[in-house]
């Protein structure tokens, strides 16, 4: 079969030839994804249905209930969202941590990003912030998400995890360098969930009473202090306790040692986005704090364990489309893809009425005309109309909640190459490498070497060239870690110019 597929043109499931499988259909290079991107939605819909019944990603997770408390009196400058409207105001929350690539039965100390998904039960509906413990991600176009995740799962022939699949994809996707550097640093193996930060990673938006829009990134800084395992410690813990992180979180809360996070936000005025030297909607990039410093917002505390894991953790469903009035989205392509992909995955995995489950249900009054569907276990609207408009007093729209219009600088729809429009894959991961202490750099290249040494030389060469462009010491360190000479890998003219 592999020979038969060689040289064939890729098509959709219906046989339509695909002209570009690298870039989503967007409104200009920095604009949002458009609804007519049939290829993106086909790939996402198929990907969401590949595995039954556990989550396709973030399958192994731990969670707890808590409280968010406002400490900043000035949030009204940026948003009308009521959960921020006064100091001391508290909002109940639910936070699920997870590993990304492993199955439900995998170890929760694996080298992997960690999910950091928060549900705020606000008086204006649920706000779901689906983030990670890293401020960036491996890719910046949702069309590549299923391709990337496949490399983190199992080889279709051997059913084994494959370093070759991972490094082959990363070496051909240099935009992944920033996240790869974080993943193989100390932060890739956190010591439990309490000792790591969380980030929205995506760019969202806030809207104030004047209709002014501000782009933002959310940060959750652990008050327990950052603690990480070394590669050796993490590997040993897999043989000692596969559920170390779950046990640590549950036991800490059970004995009253409630973990806390400092909630912060970076704010970018809307006008800045058009001229900022970094694409502010690129999920592989951070906003330097020197340009947009973090602003203190409040404190998050986890203080109650779930009573039933399946009912409350396994059936928890987070939708990044769920934002409160005064909050919104951005042209972040990965975020735009997730607005469609996440609820689609929940409808498949849990059922169309997943939002009626207690852990997902809003704690404020709500009215919807959505009816019927599998496992509809409430009154289903009784005898009231299931259509709108109606003349029987059913719920109606309110103009004050209409989304704020957004203007874009171009009206051209096309598959714009994210590599052609931004090929600086190296500055930020290089800066991150240079920020590390010498011993942290040594652990980083050692962690990479232990994995990269298992793949063939041509992939090693391509990947080490990427590391070298980030910083010569980075490339040299990885080459040395796998027992090779940098002169045999990097082109001579690059060595001379360095």
Short mmCIF file of N, CA and C in Angstrom, two decimals, residues 263-414:
data_model
loop_
_atom_site.label_atom_id
_atom_site.label_comp_id
_atom_site.label_asym_id
_atom_site.label_seq_id
_atom_site.Cartn_x
_atom_site.Cartn_y
_atom_site.Cartn_z
N UNK A 263 -2.92 35.45 39.01
CA UNK A 263 -3.51 35.63 37.68
C UNK A 263 -3.07 36.98 37.13
N UNK A 264 -2.49 36.95 35.93
CA UNK A 264 -1.96 38.15 35.30
C UNK A 264 -2.40 38.20 33.84
N UNK A 265 -2.30 39.38 33.24
CA UNK A 265 -2.68 39.52 31.84
C UNK A 265 -1.73 40.50 31.15
N UNK A 266 -1.40 40.20 29.90
CA UNK A 266 -0.70 41.17 29.05
C UNK A 266 -1.75 41.85 28.17
N UNK A 267 -1.63 43.14 28.03
CA UNK A 267 -2.62 43.94 27.29
C UNK A 267 -1.94 44.64 26.12
N UNK A 268 -2.52 44.48 24.92
CA UNK A 268 -2.04 45.17 23.73
C UNK A 268 -3.20 45.96 23.12
N UNK A 269 -3.11 47.31 23.04
CA UNK A 269 -4.16 48.08 22.38
C UNK A 269 -4.37 47.60 20.94
N UNK A 270 -5.59 47.63 20.49
CA UNK A 270 -5.93 47.09 19.18
C UNK A 270 -5.06 47.67 18.07
N UNK A 271 -4.80 48.98 18.12
CA UNK A 271 -4.03 49.63 17.05
C UNK A 271 -2.61 49.11 16.96
N UNK A 272 -2.05 48.66 18.07
CA UNK A 272 -0.66 48.16 18.07
C UNK A 272 -0.51 46.91 17.21
N UNK A 273 -1.57 46.11 17.13
CA UNK A 273 -1.46 44.80 16.47
C UNK A 273 -1.07 44.93 15.00
N UNK A 274 -1.52 46.00 14.36
CA UNK A 274 -1.27 46.17 12.92
C UNK A 274 0.19 46.46 12.62
N UNK A 275 0.93 47.04 13.58
CA UNK A 275 2.30 47.47 13.30
C UNK A 275 3.34 46.77 14.16
N UNK A 276 2.91 45.95 15.11
CA UNK A 276 3.88 45.29 15.99
C UNK A 276 4.79 44.39 15.17
N UNK A 277 6.09 44.37 15.51
CA UNK A 277 7.07 43.66 14.68
C UNK A 277 6.91 42.14 14.72
N UNK A 278 6.20 41.64 15.72
CA UNK A 278 5.87 40.22 15.80
C UNK A 278 4.38 40.08 15.49
N UNK A 279 4.01 39.05 14.75
CA UNK A 279 2.59 38.80 14.54
C UNK A 279 1.98 38.46 15.90
N UNK A 280 1.12 39.32 16.47
CA UNK A 280 0.62 39.07 17.82
C UNK A 280 -0.35 37.90 17.92
N UNK A 281 -0.71 37.33 16.77
CA UNK A 281 -1.66 36.22 16.75
C UNK A 281 -0.97 34.89 16.39
N UNK A 282 0.35 34.88 16.45
CA UNK A 282 1.15 33.69 16.12
C UNK A 282 1.37 32.90 17.40
N UNK A 283 0.82 31.70 17.46
CA UNK A 283 0.89 30.88 18.67
C UNK A 283 2.28 30.34 18.96
N UNK A 284 3.21 30.47 18.03
CA UNK A 284 4.59 30.03 18.29
C UNK A 284 5.45 31.14 18.86
N UNK A 285 4.87 32.33 19.08
CA UNK A 285 5.63 33.47 19.57
C UNK A 285 5.04 33.99 20.89
N UNK A 286 5.92 34.58 21.71
CA UNK A 286 5.47 35.29 22.90
C UNK A 286 5.54 36.79 22.66
N UNK A 287 4.82 37.56 23.48
CA UNK A 287 4.97 39.01 23.51
C UNK A 287 6.01 39.32 24.58
N UNK A 288 7.15 39.87 24.23
CA UNK A 288 8.14 40.21 25.26
C UNK A 288 7.53 41.09 26.35
N UNK A 289 7.84 40.78 27.60
CA UNK A 289 7.28 41.54 28.72
C UNK A 289 7.82 42.97 28.74
N UNK A 290 8.94 43.19 28.11
CA UNK A 290 9.47 44.56 28.04
C UNK A 290 8.57 45.45 27.19
N UNK A 291 7.86 44.85 26.24
CA UNK A 291 6.92 45.61 25.40
C UNK A 291 5.53 45.67 26.02
N UNK A 292 5.09 44.54 26.56
CA UNK A 292 3.75 44.46 27.16
C UNK A 292 3.86 43.75 28.50
N UNK A 293 4.14 44.51 29.56
CA UNK A 293 4.33 43.91 30.89
C UNK A 293 3.04 43.27 31.41
N UNK A 294 3.21 42.28 32.27
CA UNK A 294 2.03 41.63 32.86
C UNK A 294 1.39 42.56 33.87
N UNK A 295 0.06 42.49 33.93
CA UNK A 295 -0.73 43.28 34.87
C UNK A 295 -1.41 42.32 35.83
N UNK A 296 -1.29 42.58 37.11
CA UNK A 296 -1.93 41.73 38.12
C UNK A 296 -3.45 41.83 38.01
N UNK A 297 -4.14 40.69 38.06
CA UNK A 297 -5.60 40.68 37.96
C UNK A 297 -6.24 40.09 39.20
N UNK A 298 -5.70 38.99 39.69
CA UNK A 298 -6.32 38.35 40.84
C UNK A 298 -5.58 37.10 41.27
N UNK A 299 -6.27 36.28 42.05
CA UNK A 299 -5.68 35.04 42.55
C UNK A 299 -6.63 33.88 42.33
N UNK A 300 -6.07 32.76 41.91
CA UNK A 300 -6.83 31.52 41.73
C UNK A 300 -6.40 30.54 42.82
N UNK A 301 -7.39 29.97 43.51
CA UNK A 301 -7.11 28.96 44.54
C UNK A 301 -7.92 27.71 44.25
N UNK A 302 -7.30 26.55 44.35
CA UNK A 302 -8.02 25.28 44.25
C UNK A 302 -8.25 24.76 45.66
N UNK A 303 -9.52 24.48 46.00
CA UNK A 303 -9.82 24.17 47.40
C UNK A 303 -10.83 23.03 47.59
N UNK A 304 -11.20 22.33 46.51
CA UNK A 304 -12.16 21.23 46.67
C UNK A 304 -11.92 20.17 45.61
N UNK A 305 -11.78 18.92 46.05
CA UNK A 305 -11.62 17.81 45.12
C UNK A 305 -12.97 17.36 44.58
N UNK A 306 -13.01 16.85 43.35
CA UNK A 306 -14.25 16.25 42.83
C UNK A 306 -14.65 15.05 43.69
N UNK A 307 -15.95 14.76 43.72
CA UNK A 307 -16.44 13.61 44.48
C UNK A 307 -16.50 12.35 43.62
N UNK A 308 -16.64 12.54 42.30
CA UNK A 308 -16.69 11.39 41.41
C UNK A 308 -15.90 11.72 40.15
N UNK A 309 -14.82 11.00 39.93
CA UNK A 309 -13.89 11.33 38.85
C UNK A 309 -14.57 11.30 37.48
N UNK A 310 -15.33 10.26 37.21
CA UNK A 310 -15.94 10.15 35.88
C UNK A 310 -16.94 11.28 35.64
N UNK A 311 -17.83 11.50 36.59
CA UNK A 311 -18.89 12.48 36.41
C UNK A 311 -18.34 13.89 36.26
N UNK A 312 -17.27 14.20 37.00
CA UNK A 312 -16.83 15.59 37.07
C UNK A 312 -15.55 15.89 36.29
N UNK A 313 -14.67 14.92 36.16
CA UNK A 313 -13.40 15.17 35.46
C UNK A 313 -13.43 14.59 34.05
N UNK A 314 -13.84 13.33 33.94
CA UNK A 314 -13.86 12.69 32.62
C UNK A 314 -14.90 13.33 31.71
N UNK A 315 -16.01 13.80 32.28
CA UNK A 315 -17.06 14.40 31.47
C UNK A 315 -16.96 15.93 31.39
N UNK A 316 -15.93 16.50 32.00
CA UNK A 316 -15.74 17.95 31.89
C UNK A 316 -15.42 18.29 30.44
N UNK A 317 -16.03 19.36 29.94
CA UNK A 317 -15.84 19.77 28.55
C UNK A 317 -15.60 21.28 28.52
N UNK A 318 -14.47 21.66 27.94
CA UNK A 318 -14.07 23.06 27.90
C UNK A 318 -14.16 23.57 26.46
N UNK A 319 -14.83 24.70 26.29
CA UNK A 319 -15.02 25.29 24.96
C UNK A 319 -14.38 26.67 24.93
N UNK A 320 -13.32 26.88 24.16
CA UNK A 320 -12.75 28.23 24.08
C UNK A 320 -13.71 29.26 23.50
N UNK A 321 -14.80 28.79 22.86
CA UNK A 321 -15.82 29.73 22.36
C UNK A 321 -16.62 30.36 23.50
N UNK A 322 -16.53 29.78 24.71
CA UNK A 322 -17.29 30.29 25.85
C UNK A 322 -16.54 31.46 26.48
N UNK A 323 -16.97 32.67 26.20
CA UNK A 323 -16.40 33.86 26.83
C UNK A 323 -17.55 34.72 27.36
N UNK A 324 -17.28 35.51 28.37
CA UNK A 324 -18.30 36.38 28.95
C UNK A 324 -18.42 37.67 28.13
N UNK A 325 -19.56 38.36 28.20
CA UNK A 325 -19.66 39.67 27.56
C UNK A 325 -18.53 40.58 28.04
N UNK A 326 -17.94 41.32 27.09
CA UNK A 326 -16.75 42.12 27.43
C UNK A 326 -15.47 41.39 27.16
N UNK A 327 -15.57 40.17 26.62
CA UNK A 327 -14.41 39.37 26.23
C UNK A 327 -14.64 38.88 24.81
N UNK A 328 -13.56 38.56 24.10
CA UNK A 328 -13.71 38.08 22.73
C UNK A 328 -12.49 37.33 22.26
N UNK A 329 -12.41 37.15 20.96
CA UNK A 329 -11.38 36.32 20.36
C UNK A 329 -10.36 37.20 19.63
N UNK A 330 -9.63 36.62 18.71
CA UNK A 330 -8.64 37.34 17.91
C UNK A 330 -8.45 36.58 16.61
N UNK A 331 -7.68 37.12 15.66
CA UNK A 331 -7.39 36.37 14.42
C UNK A 331 -6.37 35.25 14.59
N UNK A 332 -6.03 34.89 15.81
CA UNK A 332 -5.15 33.75 16.09
C UNK A 332 -5.72 32.52 15.38
N UNK A 333 -5.03 32.02 14.36
CA UNK A 333 -5.56 30.93 13.52
C UNK A 333 -5.81 29.66 14.33
N UNK A 334 -4.90 29.34 15.25
CA UNK A 334 -5.08 28.14 16.05
C UNK A 334 -6.31 28.27 16.96
N UNK A 335 -6.51 29.45 17.53
CA UNK A 335 -7.70 29.68 18.35
C UNK A 335 -8.95 29.55 17.49
N UNK A 336 -8.93 30.13 16.30
CA UNK A 336 -10.11 30.06 15.43
C UNK A 336 -10.46 28.61 15.11
N UNK A 337 -9.44 27.78 14.88
CA UNK A 337 -9.70 26.37 14.63
C UNK A 337 -10.30 25.68 15.83
N UNK A 338 -9.82 26.04 17.03
CA UNK A 338 -10.32 25.39 18.25
C UNK A 338 -11.74 25.80 18.58
N UNK A 339 -12.16 26.99 18.14
CA UNK A 339 -13.54 27.41 18.39
C UNK A 339 -14.52 26.43 17.76
N UNK A 340 -14.13 25.80 16.66
CA UNK A 340 -14.96 24.81 15.98
C UNK A 340 -14.65 23.41 16.49
N UNK A 341 -13.37 23.10 16.66
CA UNK A 341 -12.94 21.74 16.93
C UNK A 341 -13.36 21.25 18.32
N UNK A 342 -13.23 22.09 19.35
CA UNK A 342 -13.50 21.61 20.71
C UNK A 342 -14.97 21.21 20.92
N UNK A 343 -15.93 22.09 20.62
CA UNK A 343 -17.31 21.64 20.81
C UNK A 343 -17.68 20.46 19.92
N UNK A 344 -17.09 20.39 18.74
CA UNK A 344 -17.35 19.25 17.86
C UNK A 344 -16.86 17.96 18.51
N UNK A 345 -15.68 18.00 19.12
CA UNK A 345 -15.14 16.83 19.80
C UNK A 345 -16.02 16.42 20.98
N UNK A 346 -16.53 17.39 21.72
CA UNK A 346 -17.38 17.08 22.87
C UNK A 346 -18.69 16.43 22.44
N UNK A 347 -19.27 16.93 21.35
CA UNK A 347 -20.53 16.35 20.87
C UNK A 347 -20.34 14.89 20.49
N UNK A 348 -19.17 14.60 19.95
CA UNK A 348 -18.88 13.22 19.57
C UNK A 348 -18.58 12.36 20.79
N UNK A 349 -17.73 12.86 21.67
CA UNK A 349 -17.24 12.04 22.79
C UNK A 349 -18.29 11.86 23.88
N UNK A 350 -19.00 12.94 24.24
CA UNK A 350 -19.93 12.90 25.37
C UNK A 350 -21.38 12.91 24.90
N UNK A 351 -21.64 13.63 23.81
CA UNK A 351 -23.01 13.73 23.31
C UNK A 351 -23.40 15.18 23.11
N UNK A 352 -24.45 15.39 22.31
CA UNK A 352 -24.83 16.74 21.92
C UNK A 352 -25.26 17.58 23.11
N UNK A 353 -25.70 16.95 24.21
CA UNK A 353 -26.16 17.68 25.38
C UNK A 353 -25.11 17.75 26.49
N UNK A 354 -23.85 17.75 26.11
CA UNK A 354 -22.77 17.77 27.11
C UNK A 354 -22.84 18.98 28.03
N UNK A 355 -23.39 20.10 27.52
CA UNK A 355 -23.44 21.30 28.36
C UNK A 355 -24.47 21.21 29.48
N UNK A 356 -25.34 20.19 29.47
CA UNK A 356 -26.31 20.02 30.54
C UNK A 356 -25.74 19.25 31.73
N UNK A 357 -24.59 18.61 31.58
CA UNK A 357 -23.98 17.89 32.69
C UNK A 357 -23.59 18.88 33.79
N UNK A 358 -23.76 18.51 35.05
CA UNK A 358 -23.52 19.46 36.15
C UNK A 358 -22.16 20.16 36.09
N UNK A 359 -21.10 19.45 35.74
CA UNK A 359 -19.78 20.08 35.74
C UNK A 359 -19.66 21.12 34.63
N UNK A 360 -20.45 21.00 33.58
CA UNK A 360 -20.38 21.92 32.44
C UNK A 360 -21.48 22.98 32.45
N UNK A 361 -22.54 22.72 33.18
CA UNK A 361 -23.71 23.61 33.14
C UNK A 361 -23.41 24.97 33.76
N UNK A 362 -23.87 26.07 33.15
CA UNK A 362 -23.69 27.38 33.76
C UNK A 362 -24.38 27.44 35.12
N UNK A 363 -23.83 28.25 36.02
CA UNK A 363 -24.43 28.43 37.35
C UNK A 363 -25.36 29.64 37.39
N UNK A 364 -25.49 30.33 36.25
CA UNK A 364 -26.39 31.48 36.14
C UNK A 364 -27.61 31.04 35.33
N UNK A 365 -28.71 31.81 35.37
CA UNK A 365 -29.87 31.48 34.53
C UNK A 365 -29.49 31.47 33.06
N UNK A 366 -30.04 30.53 32.30
CA UNK A 366 -29.78 30.50 30.86
C UNK A 366 -31.00 30.01 30.12
N UNK A 367 -31.14 30.48 28.87
CA UNK A 367 -32.31 30.14 28.04
C UNK A 367 -31.83 29.86 26.63
N UNK A 368 -32.21 28.71 26.10
CA UNK A 368 -31.80 28.35 24.75
C UNK A 368 -32.93 27.60 24.05
N UNK A 369 -32.93 27.68 22.74
CA UNK A 369 -33.92 26.94 21.96
C UNK A 369 -33.38 25.60 21.47
N UNK A 370 -32.17 25.24 21.86
CA UNK A 370 -31.64 23.93 21.49
C UNK A 370 -32.41 22.85 22.25
N UNK A 371 -32.95 21.89 21.53
CA UNK A 371 -33.77 20.84 22.14
C UNK A 371 -33.35 19.46 21.64
N UNK A 372 -33.91 18.46 22.29
CA UNK A 372 -33.80 17.06 21.87
C UNK A 372 -32.34 16.57 21.89
N UNK A 373 -32.04 15.58 21.10
CA UNK A 373 -30.71 15.00 21.08
C UNK A 373 -30.56 13.89 22.10
N UNK A 374 -29.56 13.06 21.89
CA UNK A 374 -29.30 11.91 22.75
C UNK A 374 -29.09 12.34 24.21
N UNK A 375 -29.66 11.55 25.12
CA UNK A 375 -29.49 11.73 26.57
C UNK A 375 -29.95 13.10 27.05
N UNK A 376 -31.06 13.58 26.50
CA UNK A 376 -31.65 14.82 27.01
C UNK A 376 -32.35 14.48 28.34
N UNK A 377 -31.75 14.89 29.46
CA UNK A 377 -32.24 14.38 30.74
C UNK A 377 -32.94 15.43 31.60
N UNK A 378 -33.21 16.62 31.03
CA UNK A 378 -34.01 17.58 31.78
C UNK A 378 -35.38 17.71 31.13
N UNK A 379 -36.14 18.78 31.43
CA UNK A 379 -37.51 18.92 30.93
C UNK A 379 -37.58 19.20 29.44
N UNK A 380 -36.46 19.45 28.80
CA UNK A 380 -36.39 19.64 27.35
C UNK A 380 -37.26 20.82 26.88
N UNK A 381 -37.40 21.83 27.74
CA UNK A 381 -38.19 23.00 27.36
C UNK A 381 -39.67 22.86 27.57
N UNK A 382 -40.11 21.67 28.01
CA UNK A 382 -41.54 21.46 28.25
C UNK A 382 -42.37 21.74 27.02
N UNK A 383 -43.45 22.50 27.22
CA UNK A 383 -44.37 22.79 26.12
C UNK A 383 -44.12 24.16 25.50
N UNK A 384 -43.02 24.81 25.89
CA UNK A 384 -42.72 26.14 25.35
C UNK A 384 -42.22 26.04 23.91
N UNK A 385 -42.30 27.12 23.14
CA UNK A 385 -41.88 27.06 21.73
C UNK A 385 -40.41 26.68 21.58
N UNK A 386 -40.11 25.96 20.52
CA UNK A 386 -38.72 25.59 20.23
C UNK A 386 -38.21 26.33 18.99
N UNK A 387 -38.77 27.53 18.77
CA UNK A 387 -38.36 28.34 17.62
C UNK A 387 -38.36 29.80 18.05
N UNK A 388 -37.67 30.62 17.26
CA UNK A 388 -37.56 32.06 17.54
C UNK A 388 -37.45 32.79 16.20
N UNK A 389 -38.22 33.88 15.95
CA UNK A 389 -39.08 34.55 16.93
C UNK A 389 -40.39 33.81 17.15
N UNK A 390 -40.99 34.08 18.33
CA UNK A 390 -42.31 33.56 18.63
C UNK A 390 -43.10 34.61 19.40
N UNK A 391 -44.42 34.45 19.46
CA UNK A 391 -45.27 35.44 20.14
C UNK A 391 -45.78 34.93 21.48
N UNK A 392 -45.06 33.95 22.05
CA UNK A 392 -45.52 33.34 23.31
C UNK A 392 -44.61 33.66 24.49
N UNK A 393 -43.84 34.72 24.36
CA UNK A 393 -43.03 35.16 25.50
C UNK A 393 -41.73 34.41 25.68
N UNK A 394 -41.26 33.74 24.64
CA UNK A 394 -39.99 33.03 24.74
C UNK A 394 -38.81 34.00 24.83
N UNK A 395 -37.64 33.49 25.19
CA UNK A 395 -36.46 34.36 25.29
C UNK A 395 -36.14 35.01 23.95
N UNK A 396 -35.67 36.26 24.02
CA UNK A 396 -35.36 37.02 22.81
C UNK A 396 -33.95 37.56 22.87
N UNK A 397 -33.45 37.95 21.72
CA UNK A 397 -32.12 38.55 21.62
C UNK A 397 -32.09 39.91 22.30
N UNK A 398 -30.88 40.39 22.63
CA UNK A 398 -30.73 41.73 23.21
C UNK A 398 -29.57 42.42 22.50
N UNK A 399 -29.84 43.58 21.89
CA UNK A 399 -28.80 44.22 21.06
C UNK A 399 -27.54 44.60 21.81
N UNK A 400 -27.59 44.74 23.14
CA UNK A 400 -26.37 45.15 23.84
C UNK A 400 -25.31 44.05 23.84
N UNK A 401 -25.72 42.84 23.47
CA UNK A 401 -24.76 41.73 23.45
C UNK A 401 -24.25 41.40 22.05
N UNK A 402 -24.59 42.22 21.07
CA UNK A 402 -24.08 41.99 19.71
C UNK A 402 -22.55 42.14 19.73
N UNK A 403 -21.86 41.23 19.05
CA UNK A 403 -20.40 41.27 19.02
C UNK A 403 -19.91 42.57 18.41
N UNK A 404 -18.85 43.09 18.94
CA UNK A 404 -18.26 44.32 18.42
C UNK A 404 -17.73 44.08 17.01
N UNK A 405 -18.08 44.93 16.04
CA UNK A 405 -17.54 44.75 14.67
C UNK A 405 -16.02 44.86 14.67
N UNK A 406 -15.39 44.08 13.84
CA UNK A 406 -13.94 44.11 13.71
C UNK A 406 -13.58 44.36 12.25
N UNK A 407 -12.66 45.28 12.02
CA UNK A 407 -12.22 45.58 10.65
C UNK A 407 -10.88 44.93 10.38
N UNK A 408 -10.66 44.50 9.14
CA UNK A 408 -9.39 43.92 8.74
C UNK A 408 -8.84 44.71 7.55
N UNK A 409 -7.52 44.70 7.45
CA UNK A 409 -6.87 45.56 6.46
C UNK A 409 -6.97 45.02 5.04
N UNK A 410 -7.41 43.79 4.87
CA UNK A 410 -7.49 43.20 3.54
C UNK A 410 -8.77 42.41 3.40
N UNK A 411 -9.24 42.26 2.19
CA UNK A 411 -10.44 41.46 1.96
C UNK A 411 -10.14 40.26 1.07
N UNK A 412 -8.87 39.94 0.91
CA UNK A 412 -8.48 38.83 0.04
C UNK A 412 -8.47 37.53 0.82
N UNK A 413 -9.22 36.56 0.34
CA UNK A 413 -9.25 35.24 0.96
C UNK A 413 -8.35 34.31 0.18
N UNK A 414 -7.46 33.62 0.86
CA UNK A 414 -6.56 32.69 0.20
C UNK A 414 -5.80 31.86 1.20
#
